[in-house]
mmCIF file of C-alpha atoms in Angstrom:
data_model
loop_
_atom_site.group_PDB
_atom_site.id
_atom_site.type_symbol
_atom_site.label_atom_id
_atom_site.label_comp_id
_atom_site.label_asym_id
_atom_site.label_seq_id
_atom_site.Cartn_x
_atom_site.Cartn_y
_atom_site.Cartn_z
ATOM 1 C CA ALA A 201 -25.895 -28.278 -53.099
ATOM 2 C CA GLN A 202 -24.411 -29.293 -49.831
ATOM 3 C CA THR A 203 -26.737 -29.195 -46.835
ATOM 4 C CA VAL A 204 -26.078 -29.604 -43.151
ATOM 5 C CA THR A 205 -28.783 -30.836 -40.791
ATOM 6 C CA GLN A 206 -28.859 -30.606 -37.032
ATOM 7 C CA SER A 207 -31.969 -32.417 -35.886
ATOM 8 C CA GLN A 208 -31.829 -31.349 -32.239
ATOM 9 C CA PRO A 209 -32.912 -27.730 -31.769
ATOM 10 C CA GLU A 210 -32.274 -28.008 -28.024
ATOM 11 C CA MET A 211 -30.371 -30.332 -25.735
ATOM 12 C CA SER A 212 -29.834 -30.380 -22.012
ATOM 13 C CA VAL A 213 -27.139 -32.017 -19.898
ATOM 14 C CA GLN A 214 -26.322 -32.214 -16.227
ATOM 15 C CA GLU A 215 -23.033 -30.712 -15.174
ATOM 16 C CA ALA A 216 -20.200 -33.308 -15.301
ATOM 17 C CA GLU A 217 -22.251 -35.590 -17.555
ATOM 18 C CA THR A 218 -21.737 -36.379 -21.236
ATOM 19 C CA VAL A 219 -23.863 -35.161 -24.109
ATOM 20 C CA THR A 220 -23.825 -35.870 -27.837
ATOM 21 C CA LEU A 221 -24.975 -33.406 -30.479
ATOM 22 C CA SER A 222 -25.980 -34.782 -33.871
ATOM 23 C CA CYS A 223 -25.140 -33.538 -37.336
ATOM 24 C CA THR A 224 -25.696 -35.031 -40.767
ATOM 25 C CA TYR A 225 -24.747 -33.594 -44.111
ATOM 26 C CA ASP A 226 -25.384 -34.217 -47.730
ATOM 27 C CA THR A 227 -22.622 -34.093 -50.301
ATOM 28 C CA SER A 228 -21.444 -35.891 -53.403
ATOM 29 C CA GLU A 229 -17.828 -34.959 -52.745
ATOM 30 C CA SER A 230 -15.202 -37.168 -51.131
ATOM 31 C CA ASP A 231 -12.793 -34.502 -49.896
ATOM 32 C CA TYR A 232 -14.169 -31.994 -47.458
ATOM 33 C CA TYR A 233 -13.872 -30.647 -43.945
ATOM 34 C CA LEU A 234 -16.323 -30.595 -41.093
ATOM 35 C CA PHE A 235 -16.380 -28.268 -38.122
ATOM 36 C CA TRP A 236 -18.180 -27.661 -34.884
ATOM 37 C CA TYR A 237 -18.495 -24.073 -33.735
ATOM 38 C CA LYS A 238 -19.715 -22.806 -30.390
ATOM 39 C CA GLN A 239 -21.613 -19.538 -29.999
ATOM 40 C CA PRO A 240 -22.016 -18.443 -26.363
ATOM 41 C CA PRO A 241 -24.325 -15.566 -25.396
ATOM 42 C CA SER A 242 -21.514 -13.161 -26.256
ATOM 43 C CA ARG A 243 -22.335 -14.209 -29.888
ATOM 44 C CA GLN A 244 -18.690 -14.774 -30.746
ATOM 45 C CA MET A 245 -18.259 -17.801 -33.032
ATOM 46 C CA ILE A 246 -15.585 -20.088 -31.585
ATOM 47 C CA LEU A 247 -14.135 -23.119 -33.342
ATOM 48 C CA VAL A 248 -14.465 -26.224 -31.186
ATOM 49 C CA ILE A 249 -13.110 -28.970 -33.410
ATOM 50 C CA ARG A 250 -12.250 -29.798 -37.024
ATOM 51 C CA GLN A 251 -12.321 -33.065 -38.960
ATOM 52 C CA GLU A 252 -10.783 -33.811 -42.352
ATOM 53 C CA ALA A 253 -12.888 -36.260 -44.339
ATOM 54 C CA TYR A 254 -9.859 -38.201 -45.564
ATOM 55 C CA LYS A 255 -8.847 -39.021 -41.994
ATOM 56 C CA GLN A 256 -10.466 -42.062 -40.475
ATOM 57 C CA GLN A 257 -9.400 -41.153 -36.974
ATOM 58 C CA ASN A 258 -11.924 -39.095 -35.067
ATOM 59 C CA ALA A 259 -10.728 -35.658 -33.981
ATOM 60 C CA THR A 260 -10.386 -34.899 -30.270
ATOM 61 C CA GLU A 261 -9.824 -31.650 -28.399
ATOM 62 C CA ASN A 262 -9.693 -32.104 -24.644
ATOM 63 C CA ARG A 263 -13.279 -32.821 -23.520
ATOM 64 C CA PHE A 264 -14.631 -32.544 -27.066
ATOM 65 C CA SER A 265 -14.561 -35.407 -29.533
ATOM 66 C CA VAL A 266 -16.380 -36.326 -32.705
ATOM 67 C CA ASN A 267 -17.846 -39.484 -34.127
ATOM 68 C CA PHE A 268 -17.292 -39.169 -37.857
ATOM 69 C CA GLN A 269 -19.111 -41.722 -39.974
ATOM 70 C CA LYS A 270 -18.268 -40.881 -43.579
ATOM 71 C CA ALA A 271 -20.466 -43.487 -45.230
ATOM 72 C CA ALA A 272 -23.439 -42.407 -43.153
ATOM 73 C CA LYS A 273 -22.516 -38.713 -43.604
ATOM 74 C CA SER A 274 -22.767 -38.217 -39.893
ATOM 75 C CA PHE A 275 -20.621 -35.999 -37.669
ATOM 76 C CA SER A 276 -21.664 -35.912 -34.031
ATOM 77 C CA LEU A 277 -19.992 -33.967 -31.231
ATOM 78 C CA LYS A 278 -19.501 -35.498 -27.813
ATOM 79 C CA ILE A 279 -18.881 -33.250 -24.842
ATOM 80 C CA SER A 280 -17.555 -35.069 -21.801
ATOM 81 C CA ASP A 281 -17.587 -33.782 -18.238
ATOM 82 C CA SER A 282 -19.907 -30.943 -19.229
ATOM 83 C CA GLN A 283 -19.254 -27.598 -17.605
ATOM 84 C CA LEU A 284 -21.500 -24.596 -17.110
ATOM 85 C CA GLY A 285 -19.368 -22.698 -19.596
ATOM 86 C CA ASP A 286 -20.297 -25.188 -22.311
ATOM 87 C CA ALA A 287 -23.798 -23.740 -22.459
ATOM 88 C CA ALA A 288 -24.131 -22.205 -25.916
ATOM 89 C CA MET A 289 -25.436 -22.657 -29.436
ATOM 90 C CA TYR A 290 -23.445 -25.286 -31.314
ATOM 91 C CA PHE A 291 -23.214 -25.214 -35.081
ATOM 92 C CA CYS A 292 -22.033 -27.942 -37.380
ATOM 93 C CA ALA A 293 -20.399 -26.725 -40.600
ATOM 94 C CA TYR A 294 -19.230 -28.233 -43.881
ATOM 95 C CA ARG A 295 -16.593 -26.974 -46.268
ATOM 96 C CA PHE A 296 -15.729 -28.557 -49.572
ATOM 97 C CA THR A 297 -11.953 -28.899 -49.912
ATOM 98 C CA TYR A 298 -11.650 -27.566 -53.420
ATOM 99 C CA ASN A 299 -13.990 -24.641 -53.174
ATOM 100 C CA ASN A 300 -12.501 -22.479 -50.519
ATOM 101 C CA ASN A 301 -15.364 -20.080 -50.527
ATOM 102 C CA ASP A 302 -18.292 -22.235 -49.582
ATOM 103 C CA MET A 303 -18.815 -22.943 -45.891
ATOM 104 C CA ARG A 304 -22.306 -24.058 -44.899
ATOM 105 C CA PHE A 305 -23.814 -24.257 -41.439
ATOM 106 C CA GLY A 306 -26.535 -26.299 -39.811
ATOM 107 C CA ALA A 307 -29.400 -24.643 -37.962
ATOM 108 C CA GLY A 308 -27.708 -25.063 -34.596
ATOM 109 C CA THR A 309 -28.403 -26.844 -31.307
ATOM 110 C CA ARG A 310 -28.908 -24.891 -28.123
ATOM 111 C CA LEU A 311 -27.162 -26.678 -25.253
ATOM 112 C CA THR A 312 -28.215 -26.019 -21.677
ATOM 113 C CA VAL A 313 -26.038 -27.225 -18.816
ATOM 114 C CA LYS A 314 -27.815 -27.791 -15.508
ATOM 115 C CA PRO A 315 -25.861 -27.385 -12.254
ATOM 116 C CA ASP B 266 -4.821 -7.988 -31.463
ATOM 117 C CA THR B 267 -8.239 -8.669 -32.913
ATOM 118 C CA ALA B 268 -8.013 -11.093 -35.852
ATOM 119 C CA VAL B 269 -11.302 -10.159 -37.551
ATOM 120 C CA SER B 270 -12.867 -6.902 -36.500
ATOM 121 C CA GLN B 271 -16.175 -5.437 -37.546
ATOM 122 C CA THR B 272 -17.586 -2.026 -36.888
ATOM 123 C CA PRO B 273 -19.966 -1.058 -35.561
ATOM 124 C CA LYS B 274 -21.015 -3.763 -33.084
ATOM 125 C CA TYR B 275 -24.509 -2.331 -32.811
ATOM 126 C CA LEU B 276 -26.449 -0.342 -35.355
ATOM 127 C CA VAL B 277 -29.960 1.025 -34.909
ATOM 128 C CA THR B 278 -31.448 2.850 -37.850
ATOM 129 C CA GLN B 279 -34.728 3.785 -39.443
ATOM 130 C CA MET B 280 -36.345 2.140 -42.408
ATOM 131 C CA GLY B 281 -35.217 3.553 -45.709
ATOM 132 C CA ASN B 282 -31.772 4.587 -44.510
ATOM 133 C CA ASP B 283 -28.483 3.459 -46.044
ATOM 134 C CA LYS B 284 -25.817 2.000 -43.772
ATOM 135 C CA SER B 285 -22.428 0.315 -43.995
ATOM 136 C CA ILE B 286 -20.665 -2.274 -41.903
ATOM 137 C CA LYS B 287 -16.901 -2.492 -42.101
ATOM 138 C CA CYS B 288 -14.741 -5.558 -41.692
ATOM 139 C CA GLU B 289 -10.996 -5.963 -41.501
ATOM 140 C CA GLN B 290 -8.827 -9.016 -40.920
ATOM 141 C CA ASN B 291 -5.152 -9.018 -39.997
ATOM 142 C CA LEU B 292 -4.599 -12.740 -40.518
ATOM 143 C CA GLY B 293 -3.359 -12.515 -44.095
ATOM 144 C CA HIS B 294 -6.268 -14.627 -45.319
ATOM 145 C CA ASP B 295 -7.309 -14.658 -48.958
ATOM 146 C CA THR B 296 -10.992 -15.362 -48.420
ATOM 147 C CA MET B 297 -13.581 -13.257 -46.642
ATOM 148 C CA TYR B 298 -17.287 -13.813 -46.053
ATOM 149 C CA TRP B 299 -20.455 -12.114 -44.946
ATOM 150 C CA TYR B 300 -23.020 -14.192 -43.081
ATOM 151 C CA LYS B 301 -26.458 -13.201 -41.823
ATOM 152 C CA GLN B 302 -27.775 -14.706 -38.598
ATOM 153 C CA ASP B 303 -31.512 -14.330 -38.173
ATOM 154 C CA SER B 304 -33.567 -14.300 -34.986
ATOM 155 C CA LYS B 305 -33.683 -18.107 -34.990
ATOM 156 C CA LYS B 306 -29.866 -18.180 -35.028
ATOM 157 C CA PHE B 307 -29.695 -19.592 -38.535
ATOM 158 C CA LEU B 308 -26.409 -18.641 -40.245
ATOM 159 C CA LYS B 309 -26.732 -18.017 -43.947
ATOM 160 C CA ILE B 310 -23.872 -17.154 -46.248
ATOM 161 C CA MET B 311 -24.432 -13.979 -48.206
ATOM 162 C CA PHE B 312 -21.187 -13.249 -50.017
ATOM 163 C CA SER B 313 -17.702 -14.590 -50.338
ATOM 164 C CA TYR B 314 -14.627 -12.898 -51.764
ATOM 165 C CA ASN B 315 -11.304 -14.415 -52.708
ATOM 166 C CA ASN B 316 -8.449 -11.964 -53.260
ATOM 167 C CA LYS B 317 -10.928 -9.125 -53.794
ATOM 168 C CA GLU B 318 -12.932 -11.137 -56.329
ATOM 169 C CA LEU B 319 -16.582 -11.933 -55.668
ATOM 170 C CA ILE B 320 -16.990 -15.700 -55.661
ATOM 171 C CA ILE B 321 -20.279 -16.393 -53.924
ATOM 172 C CA ASN B 322 -23.331 -14.207 -54.187
ATOM 173 C CA GLU B 323 -26.274 -15.984 -52.655
ATOM 174 C CA THR B 324 -29.849 -14.952 -53.207
ATOM 175 C CA VAL B 325 -29.512 -11.616 -51.533
ATOM 176 C CA PRO B 326 -31.486 -8.471 -52.461
ATOM 177 C CA ASN B 327 -29.426 -6.134 -54.581
ATOM 178 C CA ARG B 328 -29.840 -3.538 -51.862
ATOM 179 C CA PHE B 329 -26.880 -5.353 -50.303
ATOM 180 C CA SER B 330 -23.587 -4.550 -51.947
ATOM 181 C CA PRO B 331 -20.245 -5.854 -50.716
ATOM 182 C CA LYS B 332 -17.041 -4.028 -51.481
ATOM 183 C CA SER B 333 -13.520 -5.316 -51.086
ATOM 184 C CA PRO B 334 -10.908 -2.576 -51.544
ATOM 185 C CA ASP B 335 -8.133 -5.051 -50.718
ATOM 186 C CA LYS B 336 -7.985 -8.602 -49.489
ATOM 187 C CA ALA B 337 -7.860 -7.509 -45.844
ATOM 188 C CA HIS B 338 -11.134 -5.612 -46.019
ATOM 189 C CA LEU B 339 -14.672 -6.539 -46.937
ATOM 190 C CA ASN B 340 -17.366 -3.970 -46.297
ATOM 191 C CA LEU B 341 -21.112 -4.384 -46.582
ATOM 192 C CA HIS B 342 -23.318 -1.551 -47.726
ATOM 193 C CA ILE B 343 -27.078 -1.789 -47.391
ATOM 194 C CA ASN B 344 -29.435 0.574 -49.179
ATOM 195 C CA SER B 345 -33.040 1.361 -48.320
ATOM 196 C CA LEU B 346 -33.062 -0.664 -45.133
ATOM 197 C CA GLU B 347 -36.165 -2.721 -44.344
ATOM 198 C CA LEU B 348 -37.507 -4.173 -41.120
ATOM 199 C CA GLY B 349 -36.607 -7.668 -42.331
ATOM 200 C CA ASP B 350 -32.955 -6.718 -42.556
ATOM 201 C CA SER B 351 -32.757 -6.726 -38.769
ATOM 202 C CA ALA B 352 -30.280 -9.461 -37.865
ATOM 203 C CA VAL B 353 -26.731 -10.065 -36.745
ATOM 204 C CA TYR B 354 -24.233 -9.805 -39.581
ATOM 205 C CA PHE B 355 -20.957 -11.669 -39.281
ATOM 206 C CA CYS B 356 -17.797 -11.108 -41.210
ATOM 207 C CA ALA B 357 -15.368 -14.016 -41.414
ATOM 208 C CA SER B 358 -12.105 -14.922 -43.096
ATOM 209 C CA SER B 359 -10.216 -18.087 -43.868
ATOM 210 C CA GLN B 360 -6.834 -19.011 -45.211
ATOM 211 C CA ALA B 361 -7.205 -21.730 -47.765
ATOM 212 C CA THR B 362 -9.198 -24.729 -48.774
ATOM 213 C CA GLY B 363 -10.385 -26.696 -45.810
ATOM 214 C CA PHE B 364 -9.317 -24.333 -43.096
ATOM 215 C CA GLU B 365 -11.764 -23.026 -40.590
ATOM 216 C CA ALA B 366 -13.262 -19.565 -40.794
ATOM 217 C CA PHE B 367 -12.431 -16.950 -38.183
ATOM 218 C CA PHE B 368 -15.353 -14.744 -37.273
ATOM 219 C CA GLY B 369 -15.733 -11.174 -36.215
ATOM 220 C CA GLN B 370 -17.868 -10.319 -33.207
ATOM 221 C CA GLY B 371 -20.894 -9.601 -35.344
ATOM 222 C CA THR B 372 -22.921 -6.464 -35.935
ATOM 223 C CA ARG B 373 -26.426 -6.418 -34.548
ATOM 224 C CA LEU B 374 -28.484 -4.386 -36.973
ATOM 225 C CA THR B 375 -31.891 -3.206 -35.817
ATOM 226 C CA VAL B 376 -34.169 -1.464 -38.283
ATOM 227 C CA VAL B 377 -37.021 0.471 -36.714
#
């Protein structure tokens, strides 16, 4: 079974600084997708970024970028120029390409942004 | 327009009661999910449906019964509610293999 591990229960960053959230996963598949979701206090789950495993290039969305290391099964999220509104729970998620019904989440990292 | 909507957003009920949570998506997706988020924020998949067919049924007590009348709706019925059922329940949908899931706003269920 696929598992997703987020080893940092909590992280803190100063406003305008950069922070990296870690995620590792376990799979025997070669084709899959990885995601980072943000859950602010409103509890709405918001997609931050998506990475296809077959793409070597790391995904980027404005201030958010990933470091995808397929061989190491690592998928970290870097937030640059952190803003107060970035404070939230961040979840890493895995989805196997050929089983469109199985999307697994890590335990989450709570990010605090200090002014 | 809300893409994935769940009702109610909050539900407080007594132990032993039966309750339902409704979910509808207007995105035309084929796949719908129910997730449970516990007090530690851990998100666990409960059920998944594809075109009204049950695909994933995790280790969930049989007091929980999903029902999908059509591919735009996936409701969750819970019988004989217990204190441990208190959590936030999320409905989600997705289009096809590899695409992200879109989530509803969640239903906070409190069993007293």
